[in-house]
mmCIF file of C-alpha atoms in Angstrom:
data_model
loop_
_atom_site.group_PDB
_atom_site.id
_atom_site.type_symbol
_atom_site.label_atom_id
_atom_site.label_comp_id
_atom_site.label_asym_id
_atom_site.label_seq_id
_atom_site.Cartn_x
_atom_site.Cartn_y
_atom_site.Cartn_z
ATOM 1 C CA MET A 1 -118.590 67.831 -208.189
ATOM 2 C CA SER A 2 -121.680 65.696 -207.955
ATOM 3 C CA THR A 3 -121.428 62.082 -209.436
ATOM 4 C CA LYS A 4 -123.479 61.645 -212.988
ATOM 5 C CA ILE A 5 -125.950 59.016 -213.350
ATOM 6 C CA SER A 6 -127.245 57.479 -216.633
ATOM 7 C CA ALA A 7 -130.851 56.461 -216.905
ATOM 8 C CA LEU A 8 -131.258 53.587 -218.886
ATOM 9 C CA LEU A 9 -134.935 52.560 -220.523
ATOM 10 C CA ILE A 10 -135.841 49.416 -222.636
ATOM 11 C CA THR A 11 -139.196 50.069 -224.840
ATOM 12 C CA LEU A 12 -141.662 49.077 -226.811
ATOM 13 C CA ASN A 13 -144.922 51.017 -227.496
ATOM 14 C CA GLU A 14 -144.532 53.333 -224.508
ATOM 15 C CA GLU A 15 -146.379 56.600 -225.379
ATOM 16 C CA LYS A 16 -148.941 56.240 -222.561
ATOM 17 C CA ASN A 17 -145.575 56.149 -220.170
ATOM 18 C CA ILE A 18 -142.470 57.478 -221.820
ATOM 19 C CA LYS A 19 -142.914 61.193 -221.340
ATOM 20 C CA ARG A 20 -143.625 61.097 -217.696
ATOM 21 C CA PHE A 21 -140.503 58.571 -217.564
ATOM 22 C CA ILE A 22 -138.140 61.253 -219.190
ATOM 23 C CA ASP A 23 -139.832 63.877 -216.893
ATOM 24 C CA GLU A 24 -138.977 61.803 -213.492
ATOM 25 C CA ALA A 25 -135.333 61.251 -215.360
ATOM 26 C CA SER A 26 -134.650 64.770 -214.191
ATOM 27 C CA TYR A 27 -131.905 63.283 -211.866
ATOM 28 C CA ALA A 28 -129.731 61.646 -214.709
ATOM 29 C CA ASP A 29 -127.032 63.205 -217.139
ATOM 30 C CA GLU A 30 -128.024 61.288 -219.859
ATOM 31 C CA ILE A 31 -130.945 59.377 -220.664
ATOM 32 C CA ILE A 32 -130.544 56.254 -223.057
ATOM 33 C CA ILE A 33 -133.901 54.405 -224.656
ATOM 34 C CA VAL A 34 -133.233 51.164 -226.468
ATOM 35 C CA ASP A 35 -136.539 50.513 -228.450
ATOM 36 C CA SER A 36 -137.917 47.507 -230.046
ATOM 37 C CA PHE A 37 -139.021 49.518 -233.039
ATOM 38 C CA SER A 38 -142.543 51.054 -231.756
ATOM 39 C CA THR A 39 -145.036 51.461 -233.771
ATOM 40 C CA ASP A 40 -146.772 54.060 -231.470
ATOM 41 C CA LYS A 41 -145.646 57.529 -231.005
ATOM 42 C CA THR A 42 -142.983 56.570 -228.223
ATOM 43 C CA GLU A 43 -139.893 57.655 -230.519
ATOM 44 C CA GLU A 44 -141.694 60.974 -231.148
ATOM 45 C CA ILE A 45 -142.516 62.044 -228.040
ATOM 46 C CA ALA A 46 -138.906 60.769 -226.759
ATOM 47 C CA LEU A 47 -136.993 62.961 -229.390
ATOM 48 C CA GLN A 48 -138.740 65.868 -228.169
ATOM 49 C CA ASN A 49 -135.887 65.938 -225.140
ATOM 50 C CA PRO A 50 -132.625 66.622 -226.236
ATOM 51 C CA LYS A 51 -131.096 64.720 -223.243
ATOM 52 C CA VAL A 52 -132.161 61.598 -224.826
ATOM 53 C CA LYS A 53 -130.158 59.057 -226.813
ATOM 54 C CA PHE A 54 -132.877 56.916 -228.724
ATOM 55 C CA VAL A 55 -131.451 53.868 -230.257
ATOM 56 C CA LYS A 56 -133.507 51.084 -232.215
ATOM 57 C CA ARG A 57 -132.580 47.144 -231.978
ATOM 58 C CA LYS A 58 -134.604 44.290 -232.554
ATOM 59 C CA PHE A 59 -135.838 42.639 -229.497
ATOM 60 C CA ASP A 60 -134.356 39.020 -228.809
ATOM 61 C CA ASN A 61 -135.108 38.824 -225.015
ATOM 62 C CA PHE A 62 -134.626 40.995 -221.942
ATOM 63 C CA THR A 63 -131.379 39.791 -220.753
ATOM 64 C CA ASN A 64 -129.566 40.869 -224.317
ATOM 65 C CA GLN A 65 -131.332 43.816 -224.700
ATOM 66 C CA ARG A 66 -130.600 45.394 -221.030
ATOM 67 C CA ASN A 67 -126.957 44.115 -221.584
ATOM 68 C CA TYR A 68 -126.781 46.253 -224.724
ATOM 69 C CA THR A 69 -128.240 49.148 -223.257
ATOM 70 C CA LEU A 70 -125.936 48.908 -220.394
ATOM 71 C CA SER A 71 -123.249 48.786 -222.857
ATOM 72 C CA LEU A 72 -124.310 52.682 -224.214
ATOM 73 C CA ALA A 73 -123.914 54.165 -220.838
ATOM 74 C CA GLU A 74 -121.182 56.437 -220.669
ATOM 75 C CA ASN A 75 -121.534 56.699 -216.591
ATOM 76 C CA ASP A 76 -120.725 54.113 -214.250
ATOM 77 C CA TRP A 77 -124.029 54.913 -211.928
ATOM 78 C CA VAL A 78 -126.794 53.936 -213.741
ATOM 79 C CA THR A 79 -130.463 53.533 -213.270
ATOM 80 C CA PHE A 80 -132.606 51.049 -215.236
ATOM 81 C CA PHE A 81 -136.216 51.265 -214.175
ATOM 82 C CA ASP A 82 -138.972 50.298 -216.198
ATOM 83 C CA ALA A 83 -141.474 52.594 -217.936
ATOM 84 C CA ASP A 84 -144.579 51.729 -216.120
ATOM 85 C CA GLU A 85 -142.541 52.471 -212.743
ATOM 86 C CA GLU A 86 -143.480 55.763 -211.126
ATOM 87 C CA LEU A 87 -140.628 57.776 -209.209
ATOM 88 C CA SER A 88 -141.500 59.872 -206.260
ATOM 89 C CA SER A 89 -139.539 62.853 -205.461
ATOM 90 C CA LYS A 90 -137.798 60.988 -202.415
ATOM 91 C CA LEU A 91 -136.823 58.208 -204.347
ATOM 92 C CA LYS A 92 -135.399 60.482 -206.666
ATOM 93 C CA GLU A 93 -133.491 62.640 -204.037
ATOM 94 C CA GLU A 94 -132.568 59.100 -202.543
ATOM 95 C CA LEU A 95 -130.860 57.980 -205.871
ATOM 96 C CA ILE A 96 -128.982 61.216 -205.967
ATOM 97 C CA LYS A 97 -127.670 60.859 -202.611
ATOM 98 C CA LYS A 98 -126.792 57.256 -202.433
ATOM 99 C CA VAL A 99 -124.230 57.612 -205.451
ATOM 100 C CA ASN A 100 -122.826 60.645 -203.977
ATOM 101 C CA SER A 101 -122.005 59.131 -200.711
ATOM 102 C CA ASN A 102 -118.505 57.439 -201.386
ATOM 103 C CA LEU A 103 -120.526 53.854 -199.907
ATOM 104 C CA GLN A 104 -118.817 50.473 -200.378
ATOM 105 C CA GLU A 105 -122.324 49.558 -202.148
ATOM 106 C CA VAL A 106 -122.234 48.877 -205.821
ATOM 107 C CA ALA A 107 -126.181 48.419 -206.285
ATOM 108 C CA PHE A 108 -129.553 49.253 -204.402
ATOM 109 C CA ILE A 109 -132.589 47.404 -204.645
ATOM 110 C CA ALA A 110 -136.042 48.691 -204.942
ATOM 111 C CA TYR A 111 -139.122 47.684 -203.430
ATOM 112 C CA HIS A 112 -142.499 47.901 -205.362
ATOM 113 C CA SER A 113 -146.036 48.973 -205.008
ATOM 114 C CA PHE A 114 -148.035 47.585 -207.186
ATOM 115 C CA TYR A 115 -151.124 49.013 -208.739
ATOM 116 C CA PHE A 116 -154.330 47.379 -210.343
ATOM 117 C CA LYS A 117 -156.143 49.605 -212.363
ATOM 118 C CA ASN A 118 -154.806 52.512 -210.228
ATOM 119 C CA LYS A 119 -155.640 50.960 -206.949
ATOM 120 C CA LYS A 120 -153.056 49.681 -204.928
ATOM 121 C CA ILE A 121 -152.798 45.741 -204.666
ATOM 122 C CA LYS A 122 -151.537 45.019 -200.951
ATOM 123 C CA PHE A 123 -151.135 41.015 -201.667
ATOM 124 C CA SER A 124 -151.398 38.551 -204.533
ATOM 125 C CA GLY A 125 -147.782 37.914 -204.406
ATOM 126 C CA GLN A 126 -146.836 41.239 -204.661
ATOM 127 C CA GLN A 127 -145.703 41.984 -201.176
ATOM 128 C CA ASN A 128 -142.149 41.588 -201.272
ATOM 129 C CA VAL A 129 -141.221 42.126 -205.084
ATOM 130 C CA ARG A 130 -138.136 44.069 -205.754
ATOM 131 C CA ALA A 131 -135.648 44.432 -208.108
ATOM 132 C CA VAL A 132 -131.918 46.102 -208.258
ATOM 133 C CA ARG A 133 -132.751 49.580 -210.278
ATOM 134 C CA LEU A 134 -129.483 51.617 -209.155
ATOM 135 C CA PHE A 135 -125.927 49.978 -209.855
ATOM 136 C CA ARG A 136 -122.422 50.675 -211.095
ATOM 137 C CA LYS A 137 -122.293 49.272 -214.685
ATOM 138 C CA SER A 138 -118.529 48.299 -213.987
ATOM 139 C CA LYS A 139 -119.759 45.951 -211.214
ATOM 140 C CA CYS A 140 -122.823 44.593 -212.512
ATOM 141 C CA ARG A 141 -123.748 42.768 -215.557
ATOM 142 C CA TYR A 142 -127.426 40.618 -216.450
ATOM 143 C CA LYS A 143 -126.435 37.037 -216.539
ATOM 144 C CA GLU A 144 -126.267 35.378 -220.111
ATOM 145 C CA GLY A 145 -128.918 33.051 -220.933
ATOM 146 C CA LEU A 146 -131.856 33.917 -219.135
ATOM 147 C CA MET A 147 -134.703 35.242 -222.065
ATOM 148 C CA VAL A 148 -137.488 36.212 -219.217
ATOM 149 C CA HIS A 149 -136.557 36.884 -215.797
ATOM 150 C CA GLU A 150 -133.215 38.385 -216.241
ATOM 151 C CA LEU A 151 -130.847 38.286 -213.121
ATOM 152 C CA LEU A 152 -128.573 41.386 -212.148
ATOM 153 C CA GLU A 153 -124.866 39.616 -211.204
ATOM 154 C CA CYS A 154 -122.955 42.319 -208.889
ATOM 155 C CA ASP A 155 -119.658 41.997 -207.473
ATOM 156 C CA GLY A 156 -119.801 43.608 -204.334
ATOM 157 C CA LEU A 157 -122.385 44.633 -201.709
ATOM 158 C CA VAL A 158 -125.781 45.388 -202.377
ATOM 159 C CA ASP A 159 -128.361 47.395 -200.132
ATOM 160 C CA ASP A 160 -131.858 48.362 -200.169
ATOM 161 C CA LEU A 161 -133.430 51.889 -200.979
ATOM 162 C CA GLU A 162 -135.664 53.141 -198.391
ATOM 163 C CA GLN A 163 -138.232 54.732 -200.872
ATOM 164 C CA LYS A 164 -140.504 52.412 -203.075
ATOM 165 C CA VAL A 165 -141.389 52.153 -206.508
ATOM 166 C CA LYS A 166 -144.755 52.483 -208.123
ATOM 167 C CA HIS A 167 -145.611 50.101 -210.420
ATOM 168 C CA HIS A 168 -148.663 50.663 -213.078
ATOM 169 C CA THR A 169 -148.080 47.270 -214.530
ATOM 170 C CA PHE A 170 -151.843 46.294 -213.912
ATOM 171 C CA VAL A 171 -153.206 48.960 -216.119
ATOM 172 C CA ASN A 172 -155.991 46.602 -217.003
ATOM 173 C CA ASP A 173 -157.217 42.889 -217.909
ATOM 174 C CA VAL A 174 -156.078 42.810 -221.451
ATOM 175 C CA TYR A 175 -152.746 44.960 -221.164
ATOM 176 C CA TYR A 176 -151.695 42.961 -218.095
ATOM 177 C CA LEU A 177 -152.428 39.612 -220.185
ATOM 178 C CA ASP A 178 -150.302 40.590 -222.958
ATOM 179 C CA LYS A 179 -147.572 41.545 -220.715
ATOM 180 C CA LEU A 180 -147.719 37.753 -219.360
ATOM 181 C CA ASN A 181 -148.062 36.397 -222.627
ATOM 182 C CA SER A 182 -144.897 37.963 -223.755
ATOM 183 C CA TYR A 183 -142.957 36.449 -221.051
ATOM 184 C CA SER A 184 -144.669 33.205 -221.767
ATOM 185 C CA ARG A 185 -143.471 33.173 -225.429
ATOM 186 C CA LEU A 186 -140.067 33.691 -224.342
ATOM 187 C CA ARG A 187 -140.262 31.391 -221.408
ATOM 188 C CA ALA A 188 -141.342 28.752 -224.244
ATOM 189 C CA GLN A 189 -138.260 29.396 -225.954
ATOM 190 C CA GLU A 190 -136.413 28.466 -222.736
ATOM 191 C CA LEU A 191 -138.526 25.450 -222.578
ATOM 192 C CA ARG A 192 -137.890 24.330 -226.103
ATOM 193 C CA PHE A 193 -133.791 24.594 -225.835
ATOM 194 C CA LYS A 194 -134.563 22.260 -222.808
ATOM 195 C CA ASN A 195 -136.324 19.846 -225.030
ATOM 196 C CA LEU A 196 -139.013 19.678 -222.625
ATOM 197 C CA LYS A 197 -142.389 18.029 -224.276
ATOM 198 C CA PRO A 198 -145.716 19.557 -223.144
ATOM 199 C CA THR A 199 -148.348 17.073 -221.246
ATOM 200 C CA PHE A 200 -151.391 16.794 -219.879
ATOM 201 C CA TYR A 201 -149.734 18.137 -216.375
ATOM 202 C CA HIS A 202 -148.510 20.981 -218.344
ATOM 203 C CA TYR A 203 -151.916 22.370 -219.468
ATOM 204 C CA THR A 204 -153.671 21.546 -216.497
ATOM 205 C CA ILE A 205 -152.196 20.924 -213.404
ATOM 206 C CA LYS A 206 -149.659 23.839 -213.430
ATOM 207 C CA PRO A 207 -152.263 26.453 -214.564
ATOM 208 C CA ALA A 208 -154.261 25.552 -211.593
ATOM 209 C CA TYR A 209 -151.448 25.448 -209.271
ATOM 210 C CA ARG A 210 -150.107 29.039 -210.195
ATOM 211 C CA PHE A 211 -154.013 30.266 -209.301
ATOM 212 C CA PHE A 212 -154.226 28.392 -206.175
ATOM 213 C CA ASN A 213 -150.484 29.979 -205.439
ATOM 214 C CA TYR A 214 -151.323 33.636 -206.175
ATOM 215 C CA PHE A 215 -155.024 33.624 -204.955
ATOM 216 C CA VAL A 216 -154.730 31.553 -201.606
ATOM 217 C CA MET A 217 -150.962 31.173 -200.985
ATOM 218 C CA ARG A 218 -149.599 34.727 -201.670
ATOM 219 C CA LEU A 219 -153.250 35.773 -200.398
ATOM 220 C CA GLY A 220 -154.563 37.030 -203.219
ATOM 221 C CA PHE A 221 -158.076 36.311 -201.952
ATOM 222 C CA LEU A 222 -157.307 39.521 -199.489
ATOM 223 C CA ASP A 223 -157.295 41.885 -202.757
ATOM 224 C CA GLY A 224 -160.831 40.816 -203.281
ATOM 225 C CA LYS A 225 -162.090 40.796 -207.088
ATOM 226 C CA ASP A 226 -158.708 42.424 -208.343
ATOM 227 C CA GLY A 227 -157.055 39.441 -206.609
ATOM 228 C CA TYR A 228 -159.165 37.002 -208.199
ATOM 229 C CA THR A 229 -158.542 38.546 -211.669
ATOM 230 C CA ILE A 230 -154.365 38.499 -210.941
ATOM 231 C CA ALA A 231 -154.076 34.932 -209.972
ATOM 232 C CA LYS A 232 -156.846 34.024 -213.048
ATOM 233 C CA LEU A 233 -154.335 36.078 -215.836
ATOM 234 C CA HIS A 234 -151.233 34.265 -214.574
ATOM 235 C CA ALA A 235 -153.214 30.630 -214.702
ATOM 236 C CA ILE A 236 -153.937 32.026 -218.359
ATOM 237 C CA SER A 237 -150.350 32.984 -218.917
ATOM 238 C CA VAL A 238 -149.073 29.554 -217.896
ATOM 239 C CA ALA A 239 -151.198 27.646 -219.997
ATOM 240 C CA ASN A 240 -150.337 29.689 -222.937
ATOM 241 C CA ARG A 241 -146.851 29.404 -222.334
ATOM 242 C CA TYR A 242 -146.970 25.376 -223.522
ATOM 243 C CA LYS A 243 -149.475 26.433 -226.019
ATOM 244 C CA TYR A 244 -146.764 28.491 -227.396
ATOM 245 C CA LEU A 245 -144.274 25.947 -227.001
ATOM 246 C CA ASP A 246 -146.549 23.244 -228.567
ATOM 247 C CA GLU A 247 -146.768 25.613 -231.794
ATOM 248 C CA ILE A 248 -142.500 25.861 -231.817
ATOM 249 C CA TYR A 249 -142.891 22.101 -232.121
ATOM 250 C CA ARG A 250 -145.509 21.827 -234.598
ATOM 251 C CA LYS A 251 -143.638 24.554 -236.983
ATOM 252 C CA GLU A 252 -140.564 22.728 -236.399
ATOM 253 C CA ASN A 253 -142.272 19.436 -237.803
ATOM 254 C CA GLN A 254 -143.765 21.308 -240.723
ATOM 255 C CA ASN A 255 -140.417 22.909 -241.662
ATOM 256 C CA LEU A 256 -139.125 19.073 -241.370
ATOM 257 C CA GLY A 257 -142.172 17.934 -243.791
#
């Protein structure tokens, strides 16, 4: 008897990706989607598949949203891909093989191949991006207190998957900047909890360094115009992080007044 798998997903307005995700999750015995009250056709499309369990939860941060989704899974082995991540047939075969091999590992890491406007990005800091995408829920949980870049902590051995995930996160400039800005808003909340007050350094030096880091140190220039665009958008998102932080302080002062 094969080991059962739960495919988990958190969504917000993913009508362009949701059908592909569900179709690719054919390896799973159940599909659980926790949605942050999408305003597009995400729910309508998802519920066309009887295997899908669709739950709505107000989004507070990525860690809490993922841990809540994890709590709904009936099976111990789960996958937790993003809606804009594409799985090849070989990767799906590898997932099934791993969970049925009686291995000691409790989690597996997937490396990413990034695509910008359907063109593969070879550098720009994306060379070694990876994330745990297959794991046992009884052995792993997302670390509490992290609002943006969630961290999955596992009690046991972790290994790499051979097959890569195709990540279509760079659909276009506007889409990607919106995504970065959503992270920036959450990061601003984290910084507020730390009582950080933004200064000239945060508005100028940090964004400039982020551009230099992606375009030069992470070899973004080898990706040409796309590498420049990616570096620029990351720099803008850093500047916006402190802009959002300043907005938080101003709103607090207005409420006090």
